Amino acid sequence: IYFLSFISTLFFLLLCFYSNQDLFYGFTILTGGNDGLVYNSFANNMFYYLKQFKIENFLLGGENIFYFPSSLRYFLSIFKIFFSETSYGYLTIGYILCVVVLMLFIKIFGLTYGLLFSFLVICTRLFEGYGASIIKMLKHINESDAEPFAITIFFICLYIFLFFYENINRKSNLVNFIFGFLAFITISLRPNFLPTVFLLVFIHIYFLYKSKRKSEIFFTLFGLTFIILIPLHNLYFGNKIVLLSSGYVHNTGASLYTYFYAFLDVLNLNFGNSENISRILIQIDRWIKPTDLHFAIFFIMLFFIFITKEKYFKIISLLALSQHAVLLIFEPRGRYSYLAWILTIIVIMFFIKVITNYIFSKMNFLKKTN
């Protein structure tokens, strides 16, 4: 265990050096217009207030009403207690992400394919265009974006769910509370993950209900109720009820109202002059362009898996579809779409596993017949 820990840590540092030397040395100069620059600025002031024991100023988080939605600022300020001005605090999350990916993949794919697919995600840039690359995530850690942190916590939640799903007789109020609390942390880091996180929590609660484990349902919901801290912050400091953030409108491409009025336009046969339909078409084009044929094929495969009886991948495909639905409303490109496409790639890996096993079985059959 100690040897593997040493080797994995050394390898991770080499991976950081390959991704960006600034990460390896622990210092980054953030570019202008970068969200990470804003969150680090908040974190510096919050760390100052924390040292002065001005807890109310620390909890304020730099904004009376959250415009920048991520709670990353709180974690960055706490990292400074242990790691000063270096980026090693956030880099630790990158290391945890590698471990979680390895454990999750082994659980859902088995040892051989789990090691193979985790190697492709951790050590190569094969799926970088879909965000399913640790090297890509390290670059976003270097820029202090919230996606690597949020995806790490989401994968931990998914792993906990699968653990209980496999071990129906294993009961733990504490772990279920941690599951709910981590779900809250995920949403606080990336509010656009809320529908997918809520869906995972709902599936988990349904599983507990079917297993007649009502006390664990209570602890799961109790952990999730910490999400009320976000609107309470906005109400206390800004005297206004805002659920998550006031800046969501700037990332909304086609709101639910747009889809509703577009439906009315369709009923009225108003196709040519419908601004609502035009906005939706633009949003879809930004989500999957007609030239991005591989994206479209991968997305269609999610529906195919969803109707199968594969217990793990049926759930993962449903989670992926829910996050793709978010992309039809909010910002559908870049790091905002990573969770949807990472979950999609996991489903595609299952296709690769099935096809590979089929080929190997045919080859073995031919050998035996010959």
Short mmCIF file of C-alpha atoms in Angstrom, two decimals:
data_model
loop_
_atom_site.label_atom_id
_atom_site.label_comp_id
_atom_site.label_asym_id
_atom_site.label_seq_id
_atom_site.Cartn_x
_atom_site.Cartn_y
_atom_site.Cartn_z
CA ILE A 1 0.00 0.00 0.00
CA TYR A 2 2.76 2.46 0.92
CA PHE A 3 4.70 1.59 -2.23
CA LEU A 4 1.65 2.06 -4.47
CA SER A 5 0.83 5.33 -2.70
CA PHE A 6 4.35 6.61 -3.32
CA ILE A 7 4.37 5.52 -6.98
CA SER A 8 0.89 6.94 -7.68
CA THR A 9 1.79 10.27 -6.06
CA LEU A 10 5.05 10.47 -8.03
CA PHE A 11 3.22 9.63 -11.25
CA PHE A 12 0.55 12.25 -10.52
CA LEU A 13 3.21 14.92 -10.03
CA LEU A 14 4.76 13.96 -13.37
CA LEU A 15 1.31 14.22 -14.91
CA CYS A 16 0.97 17.71 -13.43
CA PHE A 17 4.35 18.68 -14.84
CA TYR A 18 3.28 17.46 -18.27
CA SER A 19 -0.07 19.26 -18.07
CA ASN A 20 1.29 22.58 -16.79
CA GLN A 21 4.58 23.25 -15.04
CA ASP A 22 2.95 25.99 -12.97
CA LEU A 23 0.88 23.30 -11.25
CA PHE A 24 3.99 21.34 -10.39
CA TYR A 25 5.67 24.37 -8.83
CA GLY A 26 2.43 25.45 -7.15
CA PHE A 27 2.09 29.00 -8.49
CA THR A 28 -0.14 30.24 -11.30
CA ILE A 29 -0.60 33.66 -12.90
CA LEU A 30 -4.30 33.78 -13.78
CA THR A 31 -5.33 35.56 -16.96
CA GLY A 32 -7.75 38.46 -17.06
CA GLY A 33 -11.41 37.66 -17.61
CA ASN A 34 -10.94 34.29 -15.95
CA ASP A 35 -13.52 33.10 -13.38
CA GLY A 36 -10.67 31.66 -11.35
CA LEU A 37 -9.21 35.14 -10.96
CA VAL A 38 -12.50 36.30 -9.43
CA TYR A 39 -12.78 33.33 -7.07
CA ASN A 40 -9.17 33.67 -5.93
CA SER A 41 -9.73 37.37 -5.32
CA PHE A 42 -12.73 36.52 -3.14
CA ALA A 43 -10.72 33.79 -1.43
CA ASN A 44 -7.86 36.16 -0.54
CA ASN A 45 -10.22 38.58 1.20
CA MET A 46 -12.08 35.73 2.90
CA PHE A 47 -8.82 34.26 4.15
CA TYR A 48 -7.91 37.64 5.62
CA TYR A 49 -11.25 37.80 7.46
CA LEU A 50 -10.83 34.22 8.62
CA LYS A 51 -7.46 35.06 10.17
CA GLN A 52 -9.10 38.01 11.92
CA PHE A 53 -11.94 35.73 13.14
CA LYS A 54 -14.46 37.93 11.32
CA ILE A 55 -16.68 34.97 10.56
CA GLU A 56 -19.61 37.00 9.20
CA ASN A 57 -17.36 38.72 6.67
CA PHE A 58 -15.93 35.32 5.74
CA LEU A 59 -19.38 33.83 5.21
CA LEU A 60 -20.35 36.82 3.07
CA GLY A 61 -18.04 35.40 0.43
CA GLY A 62 -17.44 38.71 -1.29
CA GLU A 63 -21.04 39.15 -2.52
CA ASN A 64 -24.27 40.14 -0.81
CA ILE A 65 -26.17 38.09 -3.37
CA PHE A 66 -24.26 35.43 -5.25
CA TYR A 67 -23.73 36.50 -8.84
CA PHE A 68 -20.80 34.16 -9.41
CA PRO A 69 -22.52 30.94 -8.36
CA SER A 70 -19.74 28.63 -7.21
CA SER A 71 -18.82 27.94 -3.57
CA LEU A 72 -15.26 27.32 -4.77
CA ARG A 73 -14.22 30.58 -3.13
CA TYR A 74 -14.82 29.08 0.34
CA PHE A 75 -12.68 26.05 -0.39
CA LEU A 76 -9.88 28.13 -1.92
CA SER A 77 -9.77 30.30 1.19
CA ILE A 78 -9.61 27.21 3.44
CA PHE A 79 -6.86 25.72 1.25
CA LYS A 80 -4.80 28.81 1.98
CA ILE A 81 -4.71 27.87 5.67
CA PHE A 82 -2.71 24.75 4.83
CA PHE A 83 -1.06 25.57 1.50
CA SER A 84 -0.64 29.36 1.66
CA GLU A 85 -0.71 30.99 -1.81
CA THR A 86 0.15 27.81 -3.71
CA SER A 87 -2.30 25.81 -5.79
CA TYR A 88 -1.48 22.53 -4.03
CA GLY A 89 -4.78 22.58 -2.13
CA TYR A 90 -6.86 22.41 -5.27
CA LEU A 91 -4.31 20.09 -6.83
CA THR A 92 -5.10 17.59 -4.06
CA ILE A 93 -8.64 17.44 -5.47
CA GLY A 94 -7.12 16.46 -8.82
CA TYR A 95 -5.31 13.59 -7.13
CA ILE A 96 -8.52 12.47 -5.44
CA LEU A 97 -10.28 12.62 -8.82
CA CYS A 98 -7.74 10.14 -10.22
CA VAL A 99 -8.36 7.75 -7.32
CA VAL A 100 -12.15 8.08 -7.63
CA VAL A 101 -12.07 7.46 -11.40
CA LEU A 102 -9.97 4.33 -10.85
CA MET A 103 -12.25 2.98 -8.11
CA LEU A 104 -15.46 3.84 -9.97
CA PHE A 105 -14.30 2.29 -13.24
CA ILE A 106 -13.16 -0.92 -11.56
CA LYS A 107 -16.56 -1.17 -9.86
CA ILE A 108 -18.63 -0.73 -13.02
CA PHE A 109 -16.34 -2.32 -15.64
CA GLY A 110 -14.50 -4.96 -13.63
CA LEU A 111 -10.77 -5.06 -12.92
CA THR A 112 -9.35 -5.52 -16.44
CA TYR A 113 -11.51 -3.03 -18.31
CA GLY A 114 -11.60 -0.72 -15.31
CA LEU A 115 -7.81 -0.44 -15.33
CA LEU A 116 -7.76 0.00 -19.12
CA PHE A 117 -10.42 2.71 -19.27
CA SER A 118 -9.09 4.56 -16.22
CA PHE A 119 -5.64 4.53 -17.85
CA LEU A 120 -7.13 6.13 -20.97
CA VAL A 121 -8.83 8.84 -18.91
CA ILE A 122 -6.01 9.51 -16.46
CA CYS A 123 -2.91 9.08 -18.60
CA THR A 124 -3.97 10.04 -22.14
CA ARG A 125 -5.75 12.82 -23.96
CA LEU A 126 -7.91 10.47 -26.05
CA PHE A 127 -11.21 11.82 -24.67
CA GLU A 128 -9.99 15.35 -23.98
CA GLY A 129 -12.54 16.85 -26.37
CA TYR A 130 -15.29 15.45 -24.16
CA GLY A 131 -13.68 16.59 -20.91
CA ALA A 132 -12.97 12.95 -19.96
CA SER A 133 -9.27 13.54 -19.43
CA ILE A 134 -7.42 14.18 -16.19
CA ILE A 135 -4.89 16.23 -18.12
CA LYS A 136 -7.73 18.48 -19.25
CA MET A 137 -9.04 18.67 -15.69
CA LEU A 138 -5.60 19.64 -14.41
CA LYS A 139 -5.57 22.56 -16.83
CA HIS A 140 -8.88 23.74 -15.38
CA ILE A 141 -7.50 23.29 -11.86
CA ASN A 142 -4.63 25.50 -12.93
CA GLU A 143 -7.22 28.11 -13.97
CA SER A 144 -9.19 27.63 -10.69
CA ASP A 145 -12.37 26.57 -12.48
CA ALA A 146 -14.97 24.76 -10.36
CA GLU A 147 -15.70 21.86 -12.73
CA PRO A 148 -12.92 19.47 -11.60
CA PHE A 149 -13.96 19.88 -7.95
CA ALA A 150 -17.68 19.45 -8.68
CA ILE A 151 -17.14 16.41 -10.91
CA THR A 152 -14.93 14.81 -8.26
CA ILE A 153 -17.60 15.18 -5.59
CA PHE A 154 -20.31 13.98 -7.98
CA PHE A 155 -18.32 10.82 -8.77
CA ILE A 156 -17.90 10.18 -5.05
CA CYS A 157 -21.69 10.43 -4.67
CA LEU A 158 -22.15 8.05 -7.60
CA TYR A 159 -19.69 5.60 -6.06
CA ILE A 160 -21.51 5.70 -2.71
CA PHE A 161 -24.81 5.04 -4.46
CA LEU A 162 -23.38 2.07 -6.37
CA PHE A 163 -21.86 0.72 -3.16
CA PHE A 164 -25.27 0.67 -1.46
CA TYR A 165 -26.87 -0.66 -4.64
CA GLU A 166 -24.47 -3.62 -4.60
CA ASN A 167 -24.56 -4.19 -0.85
CA ILE A 168 -28.25 -4.09 -0.05
CA ASN A 169 -27.68 -5.27 3.53
CA ARG A 170 -25.02 -2.68 4.35
CA LYS A 171 -26.69 0.08 6.36
CA SER A 172 -25.14 3.33 7.51
CA ASN A 173 -26.90 6.52 8.54
CA LEU A 174 -23.58 8.38 8.54
CA VAL A 175 -22.63 7.42 4.98
CA ASN A 176 -26.10 8.35 3.74
CA PHE A 177 -25.78 11.72 5.44
CA ILE A 178 -22.39 12.17 3.76
CA PHE A 179 -23.99 11.24 0.43
CA GLY A 180 -26.66 13.94 0.86
CA PHE A 181 -24.16 16.52 2.08
CA LEU A 182 -21.78 15.85 -0.84
CA ALA A 183 -24.76 16.24 -3.18
CA PHE A 184 -25.23 19.72 -1.69
CA ILE A 185 -21.52 20.49 -2.13
CA THR A 186 -21.70 19.45 -5.79
CA ILE A 187 -24.62 21.80 -6.45
CA SER A 188 -22.96 24.64 -4.55
CA LEU A 189 -19.85 24.25 -6.71
CA ARG A 190 -21.72 23.97 -10.03
CA PRO A 191 -25.44 24.88 -9.87
CA ASN A 192 -25.98 23.63 -13.43
CA PHE A 193 -25.43 20.10 -12.06
CA LEU A 194 -28.55 20.45 -9.88
CA PRO A 195 -31.01 18.41 -12.04
CA THR A 196 -28.55 15.52 -12.39
CA VAL A 197 -27.63 15.55 -8.71
CA PHE A 198 -31.30 15.67 -7.69
CA LEU A 199 -32.00 12.76 -10.03
CA LEU A 200 -29.21 10.71 -8.46
CA VAL A 201 -30.52 11.54 -4.97
CA PHE A 202 -34.06 10.57 -6.04
CA ILE A 203 -32.86 7.21 -7.40
CA HIS A 204 -30.90 6.62 -4.21
CA ILE A 205 -33.91 7.44 -2.02
CA TYR A 206 -36.15 5.22 -4.16
CA PHE A 207 -33.67 2.37 -3.69
CA LEU A 208 -33.64 2.92 0.08
CA TYR A 209 -37.44 3.04 0.14
CA LYS A 210 -37.73 -0.23 -1.76
CA SER A 211 -35.23 -1.71 0.70
CA LYS A 212 -37.35 -0.48 3.64
CA ARG A 213 -34.54 1.68 5.06
CA LYS A 214 -36.53 4.79 5.97
CA SER A 215 -34.10 6.06 8.62
CA GLU A 216 -31.36 6.29 5.99
CA ILE A 217 -33.70 8.28 3.74
CA PHE A 218 -34.01 10.83 6.54
CA PHE A 219 -30.23 11.19 6.91
CA THR A 220 -29.79 11.49 3.13
CA LEU A 221 -32.36 14.31 2.97
CA PHE A 222 -30.87 15.90 6.07
CA GLY A 223 -27.49 16.13 4.35
CA LEU A 224 -29.09 17.59 1.23
CA THR A 225 -31.04 20.24 3.16
CA PHE A 226 -27.82 22.19 3.65
CA ILE A 227 -28.57 23.56 0.18
CA ILE A 228 -30.91 25.99 1.92
CA LEU A 229 -27.77 27.82 3.11
CA ILE A 230 -27.40 29.36 -0.36
CA PRO A 231 -30.75 31.20 -0.49
CA LEU A 232 -30.38 32.00 3.23
CA HIS A 233 -27.06 33.69 2.44
CA ASN A 234 -28.72 35.80 -0.26
CA LEU A 235 -31.62 36.67 2.03
CA TYR A 236 -29.46 37.51 5.05
CA PHE A 237 -26.82 39.60 3.29
CA GLY A 238 -28.81 40.88 0.30
CA ASN A 239 -32.36 41.05 1.70
CA LYS A 240 -33.60 39.18 -1.36
CA ILE A 241 -34.64 35.60 -1.98
CA VAL A 242 -32.44 34.19 -4.76
CA LEU A 243 -32.32 30.42 -4.99
CA LEU A 244 -28.76 29.91 -6.23
CA SER A 245 -27.38 32.95 -8.06
CA SER A 246 -28.54 36.08 -9.82
CA GLY A 247 -26.18 35.61 -12.76
CA TYR A 248 -27.85 32.57 -14.30
CA VAL A 249 -29.61 34.71 -16.91
CA HIS A 250 -26.30 35.40 -18.65
CA ASN A 251 -25.73 31.67 -19.20
CA THR A 252 -29.28 30.93 -20.32
CA GLY A 253 -29.52 30.31 -24.05
CA ALA A 254 -33.11 29.09 -24.25
CA SER A 255 -35.18 29.24 -21.09
CA LEU A 256 -38.11 26.98 -20.24
CA TYR A 257 -40.40 29.86 -21.17
CA THR A 258 -38.78 29.89 -24.61
CA TYR A 259 -39.64 26.23 -25.10
CA PHE A 260 -43.20 26.80 -23.88
CA TYR A 261 -43.83 29.70 -26.24
CA ALA A 262 -42.14 27.84 -29.07
CA PHE A 263 -44.61 25.01 -28.49
CA LEU A 264 -47.44 27.52 -28.76
CA ASP A 265 -45.92 28.84 -32.00
CA VAL A 266 -45.90 25.31 -33.40
CA LEU A 267 -49.55 24.87 -32.48
CA ASN A 268 -50.33 28.15 -34.27
CA LEU A 269 -48.25 27.05 -37.28
CA ASN A 270 -46.02 30.05 -36.78
CA PHE A 271 -42.72 28.63 -37.98
CA GLY A 272 -41.15 31.34 -40.11
CA ASN A 273 -41.45 34.31 -37.73
CA SER A 274 -40.98 32.56 -34.38
CA GLU A 275 -38.14 34.07 -32.39
CA ASN A 276 -38.57 31.32 -29.80
CA ILE A 277 -38.04 28.53 -32.32
CA SER A 278 -35.01 30.37 -33.70
CA ARG A 279 -33.44 30.64 -30.23
CA ILE A 280 -33.99 26.93 -29.62
CA LEU A 281 -32.42 26.01 -32.96
CA ILE A 282 -29.41 28.19 -32.17
CA GLN A 283 -29.12 26.49 -28.77
CA ILE A 284 -29.28 23.03 -30.33
CA ASP A 285 -26.70 24.02 -32.92
CA ARG A 286 -24.35 25.18 -30.15
CA TRP A 287 -24.98 21.95 -28.24
CA ILE A 288 -24.41 19.53 -31.14
CA LYS A 289 -23.53 21.03 -34.50
CA PRO A 290 -24.61 19.09 -37.59
CA THR A 291 -20.92 18.61 -38.40
CA ASP A 292 -20.28 17.02 -34.98
CA LEU A 293 -21.53 13.64 -36.11
CA HIS A 294 -19.64 11.73 -33.41
CA PHE A 295 -21.38 13.77 -30.69
CA ALA A 296 -24.78 12.95 -32.18
CA ILE A 297 -23.98 9.22 -32.46
CA PHE A 298 -22.78 9.06 -28.87
CA PHE A 299 -25.90 10.87 -27.69
CA ILE A 300 -28.17 8.41 -29.53
CA MET A 301 -26.35 5.52 -27.85
CA LEU A 302 -27.52 6.84 -24.47
CA PHE A 303 -31.12 6.07 -25.41
CA PHE A 304 -30.15 2.59 -26.55
CA ILE A 305 -28.49 1.81 -23.22
CA PHE A 306 -31.37 3.34 -21.28
CA ILE A 307 -33.83 0.76 -22.62
CA THR A 308 -31.54 -2.18 -21.80
CA LYS A 309 -31.35 -4.08 -18.52
CA GLU A 310 -27.77 -3.09 -17.67
CA LYS A 311 -28.20 -1.97 -14.07
CA TYR A 312 -25.24 0.44 -13.80
CA PHE A 313 -25.25 1.92 -17.27
CA LYS A 314 -29.00 2.32 -17.41
CA ILE A 315 -28.68 4.69 -14.44
CA ILE A 316 -25.56 6.42 -15.79
CA SER A 317 -27.21 6.97 -19.19
CA LEU A 318 -30.24 8.48 -17.44
CA LEU A 319 -27.95 10.83 -15.50
CA ALA A 320 -26.19 11.77 -18.74
CA LEU A 321 -29.50 12.49 -20.48
CA SER A 322 -30.61 14.71 -17.60
CA GLN A 323 -27.41 16.75 -17.87
CA HIS A 324 -27.78 16.99 -21.65
CA ALA A 325 -31.26 18.41 -21.01
CA VAL A 326 -29.56 21.16 -18.98
CA LEU A 327 -27.36 21.93 -21.99
CA LEU A 328 -30.49 22.63 -24.03
CA ILE A 329 -31.25 25.49 -21.66
CA PHE A 330 -27.98 26.85 -20.30
CA GLU A 331 -24.47 27.23 -21.73
CA PRO A 332 -23.93 24.04 -23.80
CA ARG A 333 -20.26 24.27 -24.71
CA GLY A 334 -16.84 24.01 -23.09
CA ARG A 335 -16.40 23.16 -19.43
CA TYR A 336 -20.12 23.66 -18.75
CA SER A 337 -20.84 20.50 -20.75
CA TYR A 338 -18.14 18.28 -19.27
CA LEU A 339 -20.30 16.26 -16.87
CA ALA A 340 -22.81 15.38 -19.60
CA TRP A 341 -20.13 14.19 -22.00
CA ILE A 342 -18.03 12.41 -19.36
CA LEU A 343 -21.08 10.36 -18.36
CA THR A 344 -21.74 9.77 -22.07
CA ILE A 345 -18.18 8.53 -22.60
CA ILE A 346 -18.58 6.09 -19.70
CA VAL A 347 -21.59 4.62 -21.54
CA ILE A 348 -19.57 4.47 -24.78
CA MET A 349 -16.85 2.59 -22.92
CA PHE A 350 -19.47 0.01 -22.04
CA PHE A 351 -20.21 -0.39 -25.76
CA ILE A 352 -16.49 -0.88 -26.37
CA LYS A 353 -16.37 -3.52 -23.65
CA VAL A 354 -19.36 -5.42 -25.09
CA ILE A 355 -17.99 -5.31 -28.66
CA THR A 356 -14.51 -6.35 -27.52
CA ASN A 357 -15.86 -9.27 -25.50
CA TYR A 358 -17.95 -10.34 -28.49
CA ILE A 359 -14.91 -10.30 -30.79
CA PHE A 360 -12.79 -12.24 -28.29
CA SER A 361 -15.54 -14.82 -27.81
CA LYS A 362 -15.81 -15.30 -31.58
CA MET A 363 -12.03 -15.66 -31.89
CA ASN A 364 -11.97 -18.26 -29.10
CA PHE A 365 -14.86 -20.14 -30.75
CA LEU A 366 -13.00 -20.23 -34.07
CA LYS A 367 -9.84 -21.50 -32.36
CA LYS A 368 -11.76 -24.31 -30.70
CA THR A 369 -13.52 -25.32 -33.91
CA ASN A 370 -10.23 -25.33 -35.81
#
